[in-house]
Structure formats: C-alpha cells, structure tokens
Amino acid sequence: MRNRNIISILLYLLGAALFVIANSVVVSGSPIHLTYFQRVILCSAAVCSIGTAPFIDRSKTRVGMVMKLTVAAALIWCIFAFGGFMNNSMA
C-alpha cells in the first residue's frame, strides 16, 4: 500500500474514533466528562477528518472515487443521525 492510502484509511478511523469518544460521554457512568462545547469540537474534527479522507489519494477510476465519496458521506450522515451535535445535558 502506498503512504497516501494508509493516511486516507487512518483519517477514516480517526474520524470514527473521535465520534465514538464524543458519544461515549453521554452514557451514564462514563469515565470521560466533556462539556457540550467540547463534544461539538470533537464531532467537528471527526467530520473534517472523514471529509478530507477521500481527497488524500486520487482514485484511478471513477467508480473508486464515487465509492470513497459515498463512504465519507455515509459516515458524516451517521454523525448527524446519531446526535453528534445535539446537546444531551439535563436541565
């Protein structure tokens, strides 16, 4: 594998890991305590990481580029769908 391919895969994994960390905060009994602003920053970094991953390595075929963009769009959609940017604090 080329270095750019490895960097692209690591950016996908970094984005997923940041999202999991940000959402594990809202679970009862979690050892991680973050404010809403800190969760938004983590989710924003995850979206940026996933958003840049398809453009690090240029695909040789059109199908490859479409697949990379589809995976990135699906992961970003999951961040919004699973409440990455929602405030979960109790009143």
N, C-alpha and C. Protein backbone atom coordinates (compact mmCIF):
# COMPACT_ATOMS: atom_id res chain seq x y z
N MET A 1 0.83 -1.18 0.00
CA MET A 1 0.00 0.00 0.00
C MET A 1 0.88 1.25 0.00
N ARG A 2 0.40 2.25 -0.66
CA ARG A 2 1.13 3.49 -0.68
C ARG A 2 0.84 4.29 0.58
N ASN A 3 1.70 5.24 0.87
CA ASN A 3 1.55 6.05 2.07
C ASN A 3 0.26 6.84 2.07
N ARG A 4 -0.15 7.35 0.92
CA ARG A 4 -1.38 8.13 0.86
C ARG A 4 -2.61 7.28 1.15
N ASN A 5 -2.59 6.05 0.72
CA ASN A 5 -3.69 5.13 1.03
C ASN A 5 -3.78 4.90 2.52
N ILE A 6 -2.65 4.70 3.15
CA ILE A 6 -2.62 4.46 4.59
C ILE A 6 -3.12 5.70 5.34
N ILE A 7 -2.69 6.88 4.92
CA ILE A 7 -3.14 8.11 5.55
C ILE A 7 -4.65 8.28 5.40
N SER A 8 -5.18 7.97 4.23
CA SER A 8 -6.62 8.07 3.99
C SER A 8 -7.39 7.14 4.91
N ILE A 9 -6.94 5.92 5.05
CA ILE A 9 -7.61 4.95 5.93
C ILE A 9 -7.52 5.41 7.38
N LEU A 10 -6.36 5.94 7.77
CA LEU A 10 -6.20 6.42 9.15
C LEU A 10 -7.10 7.62 9.44
N LEU A 11 -7.36 8.46 8.44
CA LEU A 11 -8.27 9.59 8.64
C LEU A 11 -9.70 9.10 8.85
N TYR A 12 -10.12 8.08 8.11
CA TYR A 12 -11.45 7.49 8.34
C TYR A 12 -11.54 6.94 9.77
N LEU A 13 -10.51 6.21 10.19
CA LEU A 13 -10.52 5.62 11.53
C LEU A 13 -10.46 6.69 12.62
N LEU A 14 -9.69 7.75 12.40
CA LEU A 14 -9.62 8.84 13.36
C LEU A 14 -10.98 9.50 13.53
N GLY A 15 -11.66 9.75 12.42
CA GLY A 15 -12.99 10.34 12.49
C GLY A 15 -13.97 9.47 13.24
N ALA A 16 -13.94 8.19 12.97
CA ALA A 16 -14.84 7.27 13.67
C ALA A 16 -14.50 7.21 15.16
N ALA A 17 -13.23 7.20 15.50
CA ALA A 17 -12.82 7.14 16.91
C ALA A 17 -13.22 8.40 17.65
N LEU A 18 -13.06 9.57 17.03
CA LEU A 18 -13.46 10.81 17.67
C LEU A 18 -14.96 10.85 17.92
N PHE A 19 -15.73 10.34 16.98
CA PHE A 19 -17.18 10.31 17.15
C PHE A 19 -17.57 9.35 18.28
N VAL A 20 -16.94 8.20 18.36
CA VAL A 20 -17.25 7.25 19.43
C VAL A 20 -16.89 7.84 20.79
N ILE A 21 -15.77 8.54 20.88
CA ILE A 21 -15.39 9.17 22.14
C ILE A 21 -16.39 10.26 22.52
N ALA A 22 -16.79 11.07 21.54
CA ALA A 22 -17.74 12.14 21.83
C ALA A 22 -19.09 11.59 22.27
N ASN A 23 -19.53 10.48 21.72
CA ASN A 23 -20.83 9.93 22.10
C ASN A 23 -20.74 9.05 23.34
N SER A 24 -19.59 8.58 23.71
CA SER A 24 -19.48 7.78 24.94
C SER A 24 -19.60 8.66 26.18
N VAL A 25 -19.47 9.96 26.00
CA VAL A 25 -19.60 10.89 27.12
C VAL A 25 -21.03 10.91 27.66
N VAL A 26 -22.01 10.75 26.80
CA VAL A 26 -23.40 10.88 27.22
C VAL A 26 -23.93 9.61 27.88
N VAL A 27 -23.16 8.55 27.91
CA VAL A 27 -23.57 7.30 28.54
C VAL A 27 -23.40 7.43 30.05
N SER A 28 -24.36 6.96 30.80
CA SER A 28 -24.31 7.02 32.25
C SER A 28 -23.13 6.18 32.76
N GLY A 29 -22.37 6.76 33.65
CA GLY A 29 -21.23 6.06 34.24
C GLY A 29 -19.97 6.12 33.40
N SER A 30 -19.92 6.99 32.41
CA SER A 30 -18.74 7.09 31.56
C SER A 30 -17.60 7.78 32.33
N PRO A 31 -16.38 7.29 32.18
CA PRO A 31 -15.25 7.94 32.86
C PRO A 31 -14.82 9.25 32.20
N ILE A 32 -15.34 9.51 31.01
CA ILE A 32 -14.98 10.72 30.27
C ILE A 32 -16.06 11.77 30.53
N HIS A 33 -15.65 12.97 30.94
CA HIS A 33 -16.59 14.05 31.21
C HIS A 33 -16.22 15.24 30.34
N LEU A 34 -17.07 15.55 29.38
CA LEU A 34 -16.85 16.68 28.48
C LEU A 34 -18.08 17.57 28.48
N THR A 35 -17.87 18.85 28.24
CA THR A 35 -19.00 19.76 28.10
C THR A 35 -19.55 19.65 26.68
N TYR A 36 -20.68 20.30 26.46
CA TYR A 36 -21.31 20.27 25.14
C TYR A 36 -20.37 20.88 24.10
N PHE A 37 -19.72 21.98 24.45
CA PHE A 37 -18.81 22.64 23.51
C PHE A 37 -17.66 21.73 23.11
N GLN A 38 -17.14 20.97 24.05
CA GLN A 38 -16.05 20.05 23.75
C GLN A 38 -16.52 18.90 22.86
N ARG A 39 -17.77 18.44 23.07
CA ARG A 39 -18.32 17.40 22.20
C ARG A 39 -18.49 17.91 20.78
N VAL A 40 -18.93 19.17 20.64
CA VAL A 40 -19.09 19.75 19.31
C VAL A 40 -17.75 19.85 18.60
N ILE A 41 -16.71 20.21 19.34
CA ILE A 41 -15.38 20.30 18.74
C ILE A 41 -14.91 18.92 18.29
N LEU A 42 -15.13 17.88 19.11
CA LEU A 42 -14.74 16.52 18.73
C LEU A 42 -15.50 16.05 17.49
N CYS A 43 -16.80 16.30 17.45
CA CYS A 43 -17.59 15.87 16.29
C CYS A 43 -17.21 16.68 15.04
N SER A 44 -16.89 17.95 15.22
CA SER A 44 -16.44 18.75 14.07
C SER A 44 -15.11 18.23 13.53
N ALA A 45 -14.21 17.86 14.43
CA ALA A 45 -12.94 17.28 13.99
C ALA A 45 -13.16 15.95 13.29
N ALA A 46 -14.15 15.18 13.75
CA ALA A 46 -14.46 13.91 13.09
C ALA A 46 -15.00 14.14 11.69
N VAL A 47 -15.88 15.13 11.54
CA VAL A 47 -16.44 15.43 10.21
C VAL A 47 -15.34 15.93 9.28
N CYS A 48 -14.45 16.78 9.78
CA CYS A 48 -13.34 17.27 8.94
C CYS A 48 -12.40 16.14 8.55
N SER A 49 -12.12 15.26 9.47
CA SER A 49 -11.23 14.13 9.19
C SER A 49 -11.82 13.21 8.14
N ILE A 50 -13.08 12.87 8.30
CA ILE A 50 -13.74 11.99 7.34
C ILE A 50 -13.94 12.70 6.00
N GLY A 51 -14.19 14.00 6.05
CA GLY A 51 -14.40 14.75 4.82
C GLY A 51 -13.16 14.89 3.96
N THR A 52 -12.00 14.93 4.59
CA THR A 52 -10.77 15.08 3.81
C THR A 52 -10.19 13.74 3.36
N ALA A 53 -10.60 12.66 3.98
CA ALA A 53 -10.03 11.34 3.66
C ALA A 53 -10.16 10.93 2.19
N PRO A 54 -11.30 11.16 1.51
CA PRO A 54 -11.38 10.72 0.11
C PRO A 54 -10.47 11.50 -0.83
N PHE A 55 -10.04 12.69 -0.42
CA PHE A 55 -9.27 13.53 -1.33
C PHE A 55 -7.77 13.42 -1.13
N ILE A 56 -7.32 12.61 -0.18
CA ILE A 56 -5.89 12.44 0.05
C ILE A 56 -5.26 11.63 -1.09
N ASP A 57 -5.89 10.55 -1.46
CA ASP A 57 -5.37 9.68 -2.52
C ASP A 57 -6.31 9.74 -3.72
N ARG A 58 -5.78 10.04 -4.89
CA ARG A 58 -6.61 10.10 -6.09
C ARG A 58 -6.88 8.71 -6.62
N SER A 59 -8.14 8.43 -6.89
CA SER A 59 -8.51 7.14 -7.45
C SER A 59 -8.23 7.14 -8.95
N LYS A 60 -7.88 5.96 -9.45
CA LYS A 60 -7.61 5.84 -10.87
C LYS A 60 -8.89 5.68 -11.67
N THR A 61 -9.94 5.23 -11.04
CA THR A 61 -11.21 5.03 -11.74
C THR A 61 -12.28 5.92 -11.11
N ARG A 62 -13.30 6.14 -11.88
CA ARG A 62 -14.41 6.95 -11.42
C ARG A 62 -15.20 6.20 -10.34
N VAL A 63 -15.30 4.89 -10.49
CA VAL A 63 -16.03 4.08 -9.51
C VAL A 63 -15.35 4.15 -8.15
N GLY A 64 -14.04 4.13 -8.13
CA GLY A 64 -13.30 4.22 -6.87
C GLY A 64 -13.56 5.54 -6.16
N MET A 65 -13.58 6.63 -6.92
CA MET A 65 -13.83 7.93 -6.31
C MET A 65 -15.26 8.03 -5.80
N VAL A 66 -16.20 7.50 -6.55
CA VAL A 66 -17.60 7.51 -6.11
C VAL A 66 -17.77 6.70 -4.84
N MET A 67 -17.09 5.57 -4.75
CA MET A 67 -17.17 4.74 -3.54
C MET A 67 -16.58 5.47 -2.33
N LYS A 68 -15.45 6.13 -2.52
CA LYS A 68 -14.84 6.88 -1.42
C LYS A 68 -15.75 8.00 -0.95
N LEU A 69 -16.34 8.73 -1.87
CA LEU A 69 -17.24 9.82 -1.50
C LEU A 69 -18.51 9.29 -0.84
N THR A 70 -18.99 8.14 -1.29
CA THR A 70 -20.18 7.55 -0.70
C THR A 70 -19.92 7.10 0.74
N VAL A 71 -18.78 6.50 0.98
CA VAL A 71 -18.42 6.07 2.34
C VAL A 71 -18.28 7.28 3.25
N ALA A 72 -17.62 8.33 2.77
CA ALA A 72 -17.45 9.54 3.58
C ALA A 72 -18.79 10.19 3.87
N ALA A 73 -19.65 10.28 2.87
CA ALA A 73 -20.98 10.88 3.08
C ALA A 73 -21.81 10.06 4.05
N ALA A 74 -21.71 8.74 3.98
CA ALA A 74 -22.46 7.88 4.90
C ALA A 74 -21.97 8.04 6.33
N LEU A 75 -20.66 8.12 6.51
CA LEU A 75 -20.13 8.30 7.86
C LEU A 75 -20.50 9.66 8.44
N ILE A 76 -20.44 10.70 7.63
CA ILE A 76 -20.84 12.03 8.09
C ILE A 76 -22.33 12.06 8.41
N TRP A 77 -23.13 11.40 7.59
CA TRP A 77 -24.57 11.33 7.87
C TRP A 77 -24.83 10.61 9.19
N CYS A 78 -24.06 9.57 9.48
CA CYS A 78 -24.22 8.84 10.75
C CYS A 78 -23.89 9.73 11.94
N ILE A 79 -22.91 10.61 11.80
CA ILE A 79 -22.58 11.52 12.90
C ILE A 79 -23.78 12.42 13.21
N PHE A 80 -24.42 12.94 12.17
CA PHE A 80 -25.58 13.79 12.40
C PHE A 80 -26.80 12.98 12.84
N ALA A 81 -27.00 11.80 12.29
CA ALA A 81 -28.16 10.98 12.60
C ALA A 81 -28.13 10.46 14.03
N PHE A 82 -26.96 10.15 14.55
CA PHE A 82 -26.85 9.61 15.90
C PHE A 82 -26.62 10.69 16.94
N GLY A 83 -26.89 11.94 16.60
CA GLY A 83 -26.89 13.02 17.57
C GLY A 83 -25.53 13.49 18.01
N GLY A 84 -24.59 13.55 17.11
CA GLY A 84 -23.26 14.01 17.48
C GLY A 84 -23.22 15.47 17.88
N PHE A 85 -24.09 16.28 17.32
CA PHE A 85 -24.10 17.72 17.61
C PHE A 85 -25.25 18.14 18.50
N MET A 86 -26.00 17.18 19.05
CA MET A 86 -27.13 17.51 19.91
C MET A 86 -26.66 17.68 21.34
N ASN A 87 -27.31 18.59 22.06
CA ASN A 87 -27.00 18.82 23.46
C ASN A 87 -27.77 17.83 24.29
N ASN A 88 -27.08 16.98 25.02
CA ASN A 88 -27.72 15.94 25.81
C ASN A 88 -27.68 16.22 27.31
N SER A 89 -27.48 17.45 27.69
CA SER A 89 -27.39 17.76 29.11
C SER A 89 -28.79 17.82 29.72
N MET A 90 -28.85 17.50 30.98
CA MET A 90 -30.12 17.53 31.71
C MET A 90 -30.36 18.95 32.21
N ALA A 91 -31.61 19.35 32.25
CA ALA A 91 -31.95 20.71 32.70
C ALA A 91 -31.99 20.77 34.22
